[in-house]
Each structure stands twice: as C-alpha cells, then as structure tokens.
Amino acid sequence: QCTHGVAGIQDLRLKLPTTSWLTDMIATSTEARQLSIAALVVFCGIVLSGPIAVTLVELLAPQPAWRDVATFREHYSWLQTLPYLFGFLIAGGFVFFMSALPSTDEQKWLKLSALMFTGIAASLIFFNYVMQTALVPLRLQGDDTILAIATMANPASFGWALEMYGYGILGIATACAAPLFSNSGLQWWIRRSLIVNCVLSVAGAVLVPVFPGWVLTLPGMIAGAAWNVLVAVLMVLVMFEFRQKG
C-alpha cells in the first residue's frame, strides 16, 4: 500500500501543471542571441549618449544654464545633438529587447503588454529626439517660442515632458516584462532591476508636473545618472545570462 501511495503521488505530480513563473526563462539559441544583441544596443546607447557624448559637449560646446532663447542660440552647436542621436539606440534597443523575450502561453499577455508599452514609449522618445536633432537646429533663426518649447536646454520644455513621460511608460513596460524572468541566478537580479527601473522611471515622470524643471536640478541630475547606471548594469546582466545560450 505504501508503494502504491508513493506511485500515486508521483503520478499526481506529473499531472499537475508546471508553473513557468518559478522556472528559468527558457530561450532558444536564436532568442538568446537576439536578447544579447538587443542588450548590447541599449548598453551602447547608454554609454554613448551619457558619459561620452555629454563629456564631449561639456568640453567642446557647453551650453550655460537656461536663461533665455538668445543665450541658447548664442552657445548652440551641432555637437549638442549627440546625446539625442545616440539616445535613439536606447529606445530602439528596448523595442528589440521586448520583441525577443520568450514566453509561455500563460505569460503571453505580459510580453504583449510589455511590447505595447515599449512601442508607446519609443514613439514619444523618438519624437522628442527628432525635435532635438532636427527641429531645434532648423528653427535656430526662427520663432523664439518654438525654440523655448522644444529644446531640452530649457528644463521646463515640452521636450523634457516627452522624455520623462516616455521613459515612465517604458518603466511600466519593464515591470510587465519582469515576471518573465525567474527568481534564481542572474535572472533574479534582472527581474528586480526591471522592477526598480519601473519605480524610478514612473516616479521621475510623476515629478515633472509637480516640480517643473526638477530634471536639471542637482537631485534630478543625480537621479538621471543613477538611472543610466541601473540600465547599463541590467543590460550587462542580460548579456551574461544569455550569451552562452546563444
């Protein structure tokens, strides 16, 4: 009877559905390679648009703190578009990243939600970077109001609203993607990093209408630097997790 009981329990365990939420993300070699490439694109965007481009701008073509359009126009240089040009890699890389995420049937809604929110976020971010790299240079000798509204040199500009709302929505996307990763190994860290990104990004977006211009204050710049470090580390973890599986 004891033997039959053990066999019955084993049969029951075999019939129970497995919970994919508690197991490692199973990626094919193609999916693993795609995730690694997408993470590399985002990582390159973070490094190039952040420390490298910003340092170049500060050394070669610094823009003083916002006073008025005349001052902005006087100190403008095409070099100041570099952070935004490289920023396209960040938003675009996240689209690739979300598209490559493997999921089970029960997780499909999470992947689709993550991809949908990423698409919305990328649209806002891309639109803003088009303004910074095309509209602002084209309107340098035009209407002052358009320049003041568009340029991110102005901490209260529409450009900053698009930026922060876009990355806030991207934070919701990463929260949707987080449960696709397991609670063990490197995937535990990836999962938590995606959730932390959501908290930081949504908080940053909420602060925009509450404290206009906060993004270019000292706390705002510290928060921006922390976000860059977080996402860079996140993408390094993804590359390490999936590079050998690709």
PDB file of C-alpha atoms in Angstrom:
ATOM      1  CA  GLN A   1       0.000   0.000   0.000  1.00  0.00           C
ATOM      2  CA  CYS A   2       2.846   2.382   0.795  1.00  0.00           C
ATOM      3  CA  THR A   3       4.424   1.712  -2.607  1.00  0.00           C
ATOM      4  CA  HIS A   4       1.114   2.330  -4.338  1.00  0.00           C
ATOM      5  CA  GLY A   5       0.706   5.552  -2.365  1.00  0.00           C
ATOM      6  CA  VAL A   6       4.132   6.870  -3.426  1.00  0.00           C
ATOM      7  CA  ALA A   7       3.422   5.926  -7.023  1.00  0.00           C
ATOM      8  CA  GLY A   8       0.090   7.712  -6.822  1.00  0.00           C
ATOM      9  CA  ILE A   9       1.722  10.874  -5.500  1.00  0.00           C
ATOM     10  CA  GLN A  10       4.311  10.740  -8.292  1.00  0.00           C
ATOM     11  CA  ASP A  11       1.570  10.307 -10.895  1.00  0.00           C
ATOM     12  CA  LEU A  12      -0.286  13.260  -9.385  1.00  0.00           C
ATOM     13  CA  ARG A  13       2.833  15.438  -9.536  1.00  0.00           C
ATOM     14  CA  LEU A  14       3.318  14.540 -13.181  1.00  0.00           C
ATOM     15  CA  LYS A  15      -0.254  15.571 -13.970  1.00  0.00           C
ATOM     16  CA  LEU A  16      -0.064  18.904 -12.169  1.00  0.00           C
ATOM     17  CA  PRO A  17       0.676  21.881 -14.464  1.00  0.00           C
ATOM     18  CA  THR A  18       4.143  23.320 -14.069  1.00  0.00           C
ATOM     19  CA  THR A  19       4.353  26.940 -13.048  1.00  0.00           C
ATOM     20  CA  SER A  20       6.600  28.682 -15.541  1.00  0.00           C
ATOM     21  CA  TRP A  21       6.762  31.748 -13.291  1.00  0.00           C
ATOM     22  CA  LEU A  22       9.076  29.828 -10.951  1.00  0.00           C
ATOM     23  CA  THR A  23      11.416  28.309 -13.524  1.00  0.00           C
ATOM     24  CA  ASP A  24      14.267  29.803 -15.518  1.00  0.00           C
ATOM     25  CA  MET A  25      13.308  31.592 -18.691  1.00  0.00           C
ATOM     26  CA  ILE A  26      13.770  29.044 -21.468  1.00  0.00           C
ATOM     27  CA  ALA A  27      15.149  30.770 -24.552  1.00  0.00           C
ATOM     28  CA  THR A  28      16.109  29.153 -27.818  1.00  0.00           C
ATOM     29  CA  SER A  29      19.584  29.856 -29.121  1.00  0.00           C
ATOM     30  CA  THR A  30      18.085  32.363 -31.561  1.00  0.00           C
ATOM     31  CA  GLU A  31      16.116  34.155 -28.831  1.00  0.00           C
ATOM     32  CA  ALA A  32      19.161  34.204 -26.544  1.00  0.00           C
ATOM     33  CA  ARG A  33      21.283  35.703 -29.308  1.00  0.00           C
ATOM     34  CA  GLN A  34      18.604  38.312 -30.051  1.00  0.00           C
ATOM     35  CA  LEU A  35      18.341  39.254 -26.375  1.00  0.00           C
ATOM     36  CA  SER A  36      22.122  39.612 -26.126  1.00  0.00           C
ATOM     37  CA  ILE A  37      22.246  41.815 -29.217  1.00  0.00           C
ATOM     38  CA  ALA A  38      19.342  43.964 -28.006  1.00  0.00           C
ATOM     39  CA  ALA A  39      21.008  44.377 -24.598  1.00  0.00           C
ATOM     40  CA  LEU A  40      24.248  45.380 -26.311  1.00  0.00           C
ATOM     41  CA  VAL A  41      22.412  48.018 -28.377  1.00  0.00           C
ATOM     42  CA  VAL A  42      20.818  49.520 -25.250  1.00  0.00           C
ATOM     43  CA  PHE A  43      24.142  49.381 -23.377  1.00  0.00           C
ATOM     44  CA  CYS A  44      25.949  51.171 -26.211  1.00  0.00           C
ATOM     45  CA  GLY A  45      23.184  53.794 -26.283  1.00  0.00           C
ATOM     46  CA  ILE A  46      23.555  54.404 -22.545  1.00  0.00           C
ATOM     47  CA  VAL A  47      27.345  54.732 -22.698  1.00  0.00           C
ATOM     48  CA  LEU A  48      27.480  56.803 -25.881  1.00  0.00           C
ATOM     49  CA  SER A  49      24.611  59.166 -25.068  1.00  0.00           C
ATOM     50  CA  GLY A  50      25.578  59.555 -21.425  1.00  0.00           C
ATOM     51  CA  PRO A  51      29.206  59.784 -20.312  1.00  0.00           C
ATOM     52  CA  ILE A  52      30.814  60.005 -23.762  1.00  0.00           C
ATOM     53  CA  ALA A  53      28.518  62.453 -25.584  1.00  0.00           C
ATOM     54  CA  VAL A  54      27.786  64.590 -22.519  1.00  0.00           C
ATOM     55  CA  THR A  55      31.511  64.871 -21.725  1.00  0.00           C
ATOM     56  CA  LEU A  56      32.274  65.899 -25.309  1.00  0.00           C
ATOM     57  CA  VAL A  57      29.565  68.549 -25.206  1.00  0.00           C
ATOM     58  CA  GLU A  58      30.743  69.928 -21.873  1.00  0.00           C
ATOM     59  CA  LEU A  59      34.343  70.115 -23.072  1.00  0.00           C
ATOM     60  CA  LEU A  60      33.835  71.394 -26.621  1.00  0.00           C
ATOM     61  CA  ALA A  61      30.457  73.122 -26.792  1.00  0.00           C
ATOM     62  CA  PRO A  62      28.976  73.737 -23.331  1.00  0.00           C
ATOM     63  CA  GLN A  63      25.539  75.275 -23.048  1.00  0.00           C
ATOM     64  CA  PRO A  64      25.123  77.540 -19.975  1.00  0.00           C
ATOM     65  CA  ALA A  65      22.198  77.168 -17.620  1.00  0.00           C
ATOM     66  CA  TRP A  66      18.967  78.233 -19.267  1.00  0.00           C
ATOM     67  CA  ARG A  67      18.290  81.965 -19.211  1.00  0.00           C
ATOM     68  CA  ASP A  68      16.587  82.751 -22.499  1.00  0.00           C
ATOM     69  CA  VAL A  69      16.489  81.799 -26.174  1.00  0.00           C
ATOM     70  CA  ALA A  70      19.076  84.421 -27.128  1.00  0.00           C
ATOM     71  CA  THR A  71      21.655  82.881 -24.785  1.00  0.00           C
ATOM     72  CA  PHE A  72      20.800  79.383 -26.006  1.00  0.00           C
ATOM     73  CA  ARG A  73      21.135  80.451 -29.643  1.00  0.00           C
ATOM     74  CA  GLU A  74      24.493  82.126 -28.999  1.00  0.00           C
ATOM     75  CA  HIS A  75      26.009  78.979 -27.473  1.00  0.00           C
ATOM     76  CA  TYR A  76      24.360  76.395 -29.709  1.00  0.00           C
ATOM     77  CA  SER A  77      26.467  73.799 -31.542  1.00  0.00           C
ATOM     78  CA  TRP A  78      25.601  70.704 -33.555  1.00  0.00           C
ATOM     79  CA  LEU A  79      27.649  68.733 -31.024  1.00  0.00           C
ATOM     80  CA  GLN A  80      24.808  69.248 -28.563  1.00  0.00           C
ATOM     81  CA  THR A  81      22.666  66.859 -30.630  1.00  0.00           C
ATOM     82  CA  LEU A  82      25.000  63.903 -29.959  1.00  0.00           C
ATOM     83  CA  PRO A  83      23.326  62.697 -26.729  1.00  0.00           C
ATOM     84  CA  TYR A  84      19.981  62.554 -28.530  1.00  0.00           C
ATOM     85  CA  LEU A  85      21.361  60.870 -31.653  1.00  0.00           C
ATOM     86  CA  PHE A  86      22.827  58.101 -29.513  1.00  0.00           C
ATOM     87  CA  GLY A  87      19.633  58.094 -27.441  1.00  0.00           C
ATOM     88  CA  PHE A  88      17.808  56.525 -30.388  1.00  0.00           C
ATOM     89  CA  LEU A  89      19.794  53.366 -29.607  1.00  0.00           C
ATOM     90  CA  ILE A  90      18.290  53.156 -26.111  1.00  0.00           C
ATOM     91  CA  ALA A  91      14.632  53.335 -27.135  1.00  0.00           C
ATOM     92  CA  GLY A  92      15.175  51.246 -30.256  1.00  0.00           C
ATOM     93  CA  GLY A  93      17.166  48.661 -28.325  1.00  0.00           C
ATOM     94  CA  PHE A  94      14.349  48.251 -25.820  1.00  0.00           C
ATOM     95  CA  VAL A  95      11.916  47.554 -28.674  1.00  0.00           C
ATOM     96  CA  PHE A  96      14.250  44.782 -29.887  1.00  0.00           C
ATOM     97  CA  PHE A  97      14.663  43.534 -26.311  1.00  0.00           C
ATOM     98  CA  MET A  98      10.944  43.214 -25.627  1.00  0.00           C
ATOM     99  CA  SER A  99      10.334  41.616 -29.026  1.00  0.00           C
ATOM    100  CA  ALA A 100      12.921  38.907 -28.324  1.00  0.00           C
ATOM    101  CA  LEU A 101      11.622  37.902 -24.875  1.00  0.00           C
ATOM    102  CA  PRO A 102      10.454  34.268 -24.826  1.00  0.00           C
ATOM    103  CA  SER A 103       7.218  33.499 -23.009  1.00  0.00           C
ATOM    104  CA  THR A 104       4.864  30.632 -22.307  1.00  0.00           C
ATOM    105  CA  ASP A 105       1.201  30.720 -23.299  1.00  0.00           C
ATOM    106  CA  GLU A 106       0.179  31.868 -19.817  1.00  0.00           C
ATOM    107  CA  GLN A 107       2.760  34.673 -19.949  1.00  0.00           C
ATOM    108  CA  LYS A 108       1.888  35.844 -23.440  1.00  0.00           C
ATOM    109  CA  TRP A 109      -0.233  38.729 -22.149  1.00  0.00           C
ATOM    110  CA  LEU A 110       2.724  40.022 -20.158  1.00  0.00           C
ATOM    111  CA  LYS A 111       5.018  40.018 -23.192  1.00  0.00           C
ATOM    112  CA  LEU A 112       2.372  41.692 -25.376  1.00  0.00           C
ATOM    113  CA  SER A 113       1.740  44.321 -22.679  1.00  0.00           C
ATOM    114  CA  ALA A 114       5.466  44.969 -22.334  1.00  0.00           C
ATOM    115  CA  LEU A 115       5.829  45.302 -26.097  1.00  0.00           C
ATOM    116  CA  MET A 116       2.804  47.603 -26.381  1.00  0.00           C
ATOM    117  CA  PHE A 117       4.012  49.964 -23.640  1.00  0.00           C
ATOM    118  CA  THR A 118       7.520  49.921 -25.126  1.00  0.00           C
ATOM    119  CA  GLY A 119       6.113  50.897 -28.512  1.00  0.00           C
ATOM    120  CA  ILE A 120       4.248  53.840 -26.978  1.00  0.00           C
ATOM    121  CA  ALA A 121       7.325  54.904 -25.009  1.00  0.00           C
ATOM    122  CA  ALA A 122       9.623  54.634 -28.027  1.00  0.00           C
ATOM    123  CA  SER A 123       7.220  56.755 -30.090  1.00  0.00           C
ATOM    124  CA  LEU A 124       7.343  59.580 -27.528  1.00  0.00           C
ATOM    125  CA  ILE A 125      11.106  59.327 -27.094  1.00  0.00           C
ATOM    126  CA  PHE A 126      11.778  59.170 -30.834  1.00  0.00           C
ATOM    127  CA  PHE A 127       9.546  62.186 -31.421  1.00  0.00           C
ATOM    128  CA  ASN A 128      11.444  64.138 -28.792  1.00  0.00           C
ATOM    129  CA  TYR A 129      14.845  63.214 -30.241  1.00  0.00           C
ATOM    130  CA  VAL A 130      13.681  64.214 -33.716  1.00  0.00           C
ATOM    131  CA  MET A 131      12.781  67.609 -32.225  1.00  0.00           C
ATOM    132  CA  GLN A 132      16.204  67.925 -30.600  1.00  0.00           C
ATOM    133  CA  THR A 133      18.212  66.832 -33.656  1.00  0.00           C
ATOM    134  CA  ALA A 134      16.117  68.363 -36.461  1.00  0.00           C
ATOM    135  CA  LEU A 135      13.510  70.889 -35.321  1.00  0.00           C
ATOM    136  CA  VAL A 136      15.777  72.821 -32.938  1.00  0.00           C
ATOM    137  CA  PRO A 137      18.653  73.295 -35.453  1.00  0.00           C
ATOM    138  CA  LEU A 138      16.201  74.215 -38.217  1.00  0.00           C
ATOM    139  CA  ARG A 139      14.427  76.811 -36.081  1.00  0.00           C
ATOM    140  CA  LEU A 140      17.530  78.470 -34.611  1.00  0.00           C
ATOM    141  CA  GLN A 141      16.796  81.663 -36.538  1.00  0.00           C
ATOM    142  CA  GLY A 142      13.049  81.293 -36.225  1.00  0.00           C
ATOM    143  CA  ASP A 143      10.419  81.867 -33.576  1.00  0.00           C
ATOM    144  CA  ASP A 144      11.771  82.106 -30.024  1.00  0.00           C
ATOM    145  CA  THR A 145       8.665  80.471 -28.562  1.00  0.00           C
ATOM    146  CA  ILE A 146       9.136  77.291 -30.614  1.00  0.00           C
ATOM    147  CA  LEU A 147      12.767  77.010 -29.517  1.00  0.00           C
ATOM    148  CA  ALA A 148      11.903  77.561 -25.859  1.00  0.00           C
ATOM    149  CA  ILE A 149       9.188  74.894 -26.004  1.00  0.00           C
ATOM    150  CA  ALA A 150      11.286  72.344 -27.897  1.00  0.00           C
ATOM    151  CA  THR A 151      14.866  72.475 -26.611  1.00  0.00           C
ATOM    152  CA  MET A 152      15.837  70.342 -23.642  1.00  0.00           C
ATOM    153  CA  ALA A 153      18.277  73.052 -22.602  1.00  0.00           C
ATOM    154  CA  ASN A 154      15.124  74.586 -21.112  1.00  0.00           C
ATOM    155  CA  PRO A 155      14.220  72.459 -18.051  1.00  0.00           C
ATOM    156  CA  ALA A 156      10.539  73.375 -18.404  1.00  0.00           C
ATOM    157  CA  SER A 157      10.290  72.492 -22.104  1.00  0.00           C
ATOM    158  CA  PHE A 158       7.880  70.144 -23.844  1.00  0.00           C
ATOM    159  CA  GLY A 159      10.940  68.093 -24.775  1.00  0.00           C
ATOM    160  CA  TRP A 160      11.509  67.152 -21.142  1.00  0.00           C
ATOM    161  CA  ALA A 161       7.845  66.194 -20.752  1.00  0.00           C
ATOM    162  CA  LEU A 162       8.141  63.831 -23.728  1.00  0.00           C
ATOM    163  CA  GLU A 163      11.409  62.429 -22.361  1.00  0.00           C
ATOM    164  CA  MET A 164      10.223  61.755 -18.830  1.00  0.00           C
ATOM    165  CA  TYR A 165       6.751  60.518 -19.778  1.00  0.00           C
ATOM    166  CA  GLY A 166       8.285  58.300 -22.448  1.00  0.00           C
ATOM    167  CA  TYR A 167      10.707  56.669 -20.041  1.00  0.00           C
ATOM    168  CA  GLY A 168       7.986  56.481 -17.393  1.00  0.00           C
ATOM    169  CA  ILE A 169       5.865  54.420 -19.776  1.00  0.00           C
ATOM    170  CA  LEU A 170       8.940  52.355 -20.605  1.00  0.00           C
ATOM    171  CA  GLY A 171       9.179  51.677 -16.861  1.00  0.00           C
ATOM    172  CA  ILE A 172       5.672  50.191 -16.949  1.00  0.00           C
ATOM    173  CA  ALA A 173       6.851  48.014 -19.845  1.00  0.00           C
ATOM    174  CA  THR A 174       9.821  46.701 -17.849  1.00  0.00           C
ATOM    175  CA  ALA A 175       7.513  45.906 -14.927  1.00  0.00           C
ATOM    176  CA  CYS A 176       5.376  43.821 -17.309  1.00  0.00           C
ATOM    177  CA  ALA A 177       8.499  42.034 -18.573  1.00  0.00           C
ATOM    178  CA  ALA A 178       9.936  41.337 -15.098  1.00  0.00           C
ATOM    179  CA  PRO A 179       7.789  38.243 -14.319  1.00  0.00           C
ATOM    180  CA  LEU A 180       9.068  36.578 -17.495  1.00  0.00           C
ATOM    181  CA  PHE A 181      12.380  36.111 -15.686  1.00  0.00           C
ATOM    182  CA  SER A 182      12.839  33.599 -12.859  1.00  0.00           C
ATOM    183  CA  ASN A 183      13.626  34.083  -9.194  1.00  0.00           C
ATOM    184  CA  SER A 184      17.014  32.370  -9.357  1.00  0.00           C
ATOM    185  CA  GLY A 185      20.531  33.110 -10.536  1.00  0.00           C
ATOM    186  CA  LEU A 186      21.198  36.149 -12.707  1.00  0.00           C
ATOM    187  CA  GLN A 187      17.558  36.215 -13.728  1.00  0.00           C
ATOM    188  CA  TRP A 188      16.654  37.139 -10.136  1.00  0.00           C
ATOM    189  CA  TRP A 189      18.800  40.267 -10.487  1.00  0.00           C
ATOM    190  CA  ILE A 190      17.416  41.026 -13.947  1.00  0.00           C
ATOM    191  CA  ARG A 191      13.869  40.695 -12.651  1.00  0.00           C
ATOM    192  CA  ARG A 192      14.490  43.040  -9.700  1.00  0.00           C
ATOM    193  CA  SER A 193      16.343  45.549 -11.875  1.00  0.00           C
ATOM    194  CA  LEU A 194      13.372  45.738 -14.254  1.00  0.00           C
ATOM    195  CA  ILE A 195      11.058  46.442 -11.315  1.00  0.00           C
ATOM    196  CA  VAL A 196      13.405  49.068  -9.827  1.00  0.00           C
ATOM    197  CA  ASN A 197      13.541  50.732 -13.235  1.00  0.00           C
ATOM    198  CA  CYS A 198       9.753  50.965 -13.207  1.00  0.00           C
ATOM    199  CA  VAL A 199       9.734  52.627  -9.791  1.00  0.00           C
ATOM    200  CA  LEU A 200      12.423  55.175 -10.699  1.00  0.00           C
ATOM    201  CA  SER A 201      11.038  55.951 -14.150  1.00  0.00           C
ATOM    202  CA  VAL A 202       7.414  56.361 -13.109  1.00  0.00           C
ATOM    203  CA  ALA A 203       8.453  58.485 -10.117  1.00  0.00           C
ATOM    204  CA  GLY A 204      10.502  60.719 -12.415  1.00  0.00           C
ATOM    205  CA  ALA A 205       7.554  61.171 -14.759  1.00  0.00           C
ATOM    206  CA  VAL A 206       5.168  61.992 -11.911  1.00  0.00           C
ATOM    207  CA  LEU A 207       7.520  64.709 -10.640  1.00  0.00           C
ATOM    208  CA  VAL A 208       7.503  66.589 -13.968  1.00  0.00           C
ATOM    209  CA  PRO A 209       4.141  68.374 -13.479  1.00  0.00           C
ATOM    210  CA  VAL A 210       4.570  68.567  -9.692  1.00  0.00           C
ATOM    211  CA  PHE A 211       8.016  70.210  -9.755  1.00  0.00           C
ATOM    212  CA  PRO A 212       8.532  71.685 -13.241  1.00  0.00           C
ATOM    213  CA  GLY A 213      12.188  71.846 -14.196  1.00  0.00           C
ATOM    214  CA  TRP A 214      13.359  69.419 -11.496  1.00  0.00           C
ATOM    215  CA  VAL A 215      15.232  67.311 -14.061  1.00  0.00           C
ATOM    216  CA  LEU A 216      18.090  69.828 -14.377  1.00  0.00           C
ATOM    217  CA  THR A 217      18.440  70.415 -10.638  1.00  0.00           C
ATOM    218  CA  LEU A 218      21.156  68.567  -8.679  1.00  0.00           C
ATOM    219  CA  PRO A 219      18.719  65.858  -7.426  1.00  0.00           C
ATOM    220  CA  GLY A 220      17.403  65.483 -10.962  1.00  0.00           C
ATOM    221  CA  MET A 221      20.870  65.009 -12.435  1.00  0.00           C
ATOM    222  CA  ILE A 222      21.779  62.506  -9.697  1.00  0.00           C
ATOM    223  CA  ALA A 223      18.573  60.578 -10.433  1.00  0.00           C
ATOM    224  CA  GLY A 224      19.394  60.617 -14.149  1.00  0.00           C
ATOM    225  CA  ALA A 225      22.891  59.282 -13.522  1.00  0.00           C
ATOM    226  CA  ALA A 226      21.508  56.554 -11.236  1.00  0.00           C
ATOM    227  CA  TRP A 227      19.039  55.515 -13.944  1.00  0.00           C
ATOM    228  CA  ASN A 228      21.836  55.266 -16.510  1.00  0.00           C
ATOM    229  CA  VAL A 229      23.897  53.077 -14.178  1.00  0.00           C
ATOM    230  CA  LEU A 230      20.878  50.874 -13.397  1.00  0.00           C
ATOM    231  CA  VAL A 231      20.030  50.256 -17.055  1.00  0.00           C
ATOM    232  CA  ALA A 232      23.686  49.698 -18.003  1.00  0.00           C
ATOM    233  CA  VAL A 233      24.056  47.082 -15.240  1.00  0.00           C
ATOM    234  CA  LEU A 234      20.744  45.497 -16.230  1.00  0.00           C
ATOM    235  CA  MET A 235      21.880  45.075 -19.831  1.00  0.00           C
ATOM    236  CA  VAL A 236      25.245  43.645 -18.762  1.00  0.00           C
ATOM    237  CA  LEU A 237      23.368  41.056 -16.670  1.00  0.00           C
ATOM    238  CA  VAL A 238      21.208  40.159 -19.679  1.00  0.00           C
ATOM    239  CA  MET A 239      24.281  39.733 -21.876  1.00  0.00           C
ATOM    240  CA  PHE A 240      25.988  37.498 -19.304  1.00  0.00           C
ATOM    241  CA  GLU A 241      22.838  35.421 -18.788  1.00  0.00           C
ATOM    242  CA  PHE A 242      22.133  34.752 -22.441  1.00  0.00           C
ATOM    243  CA  ARG A 243      25.492  34.989 -24.236  1.00  0.00           C
ATOM    244  CA  GLN A 244      26.411  31.343 -23.559  1.00  0.00           C
ATOM    245  CA  LYS A 245      22.949  30.153 -24.535  1.00  0.00           C
ATOM    246  CA  GLY A 246      23.021  31.983 -27.852  1.00  0.00           C
TER     247      GLY A 246
END
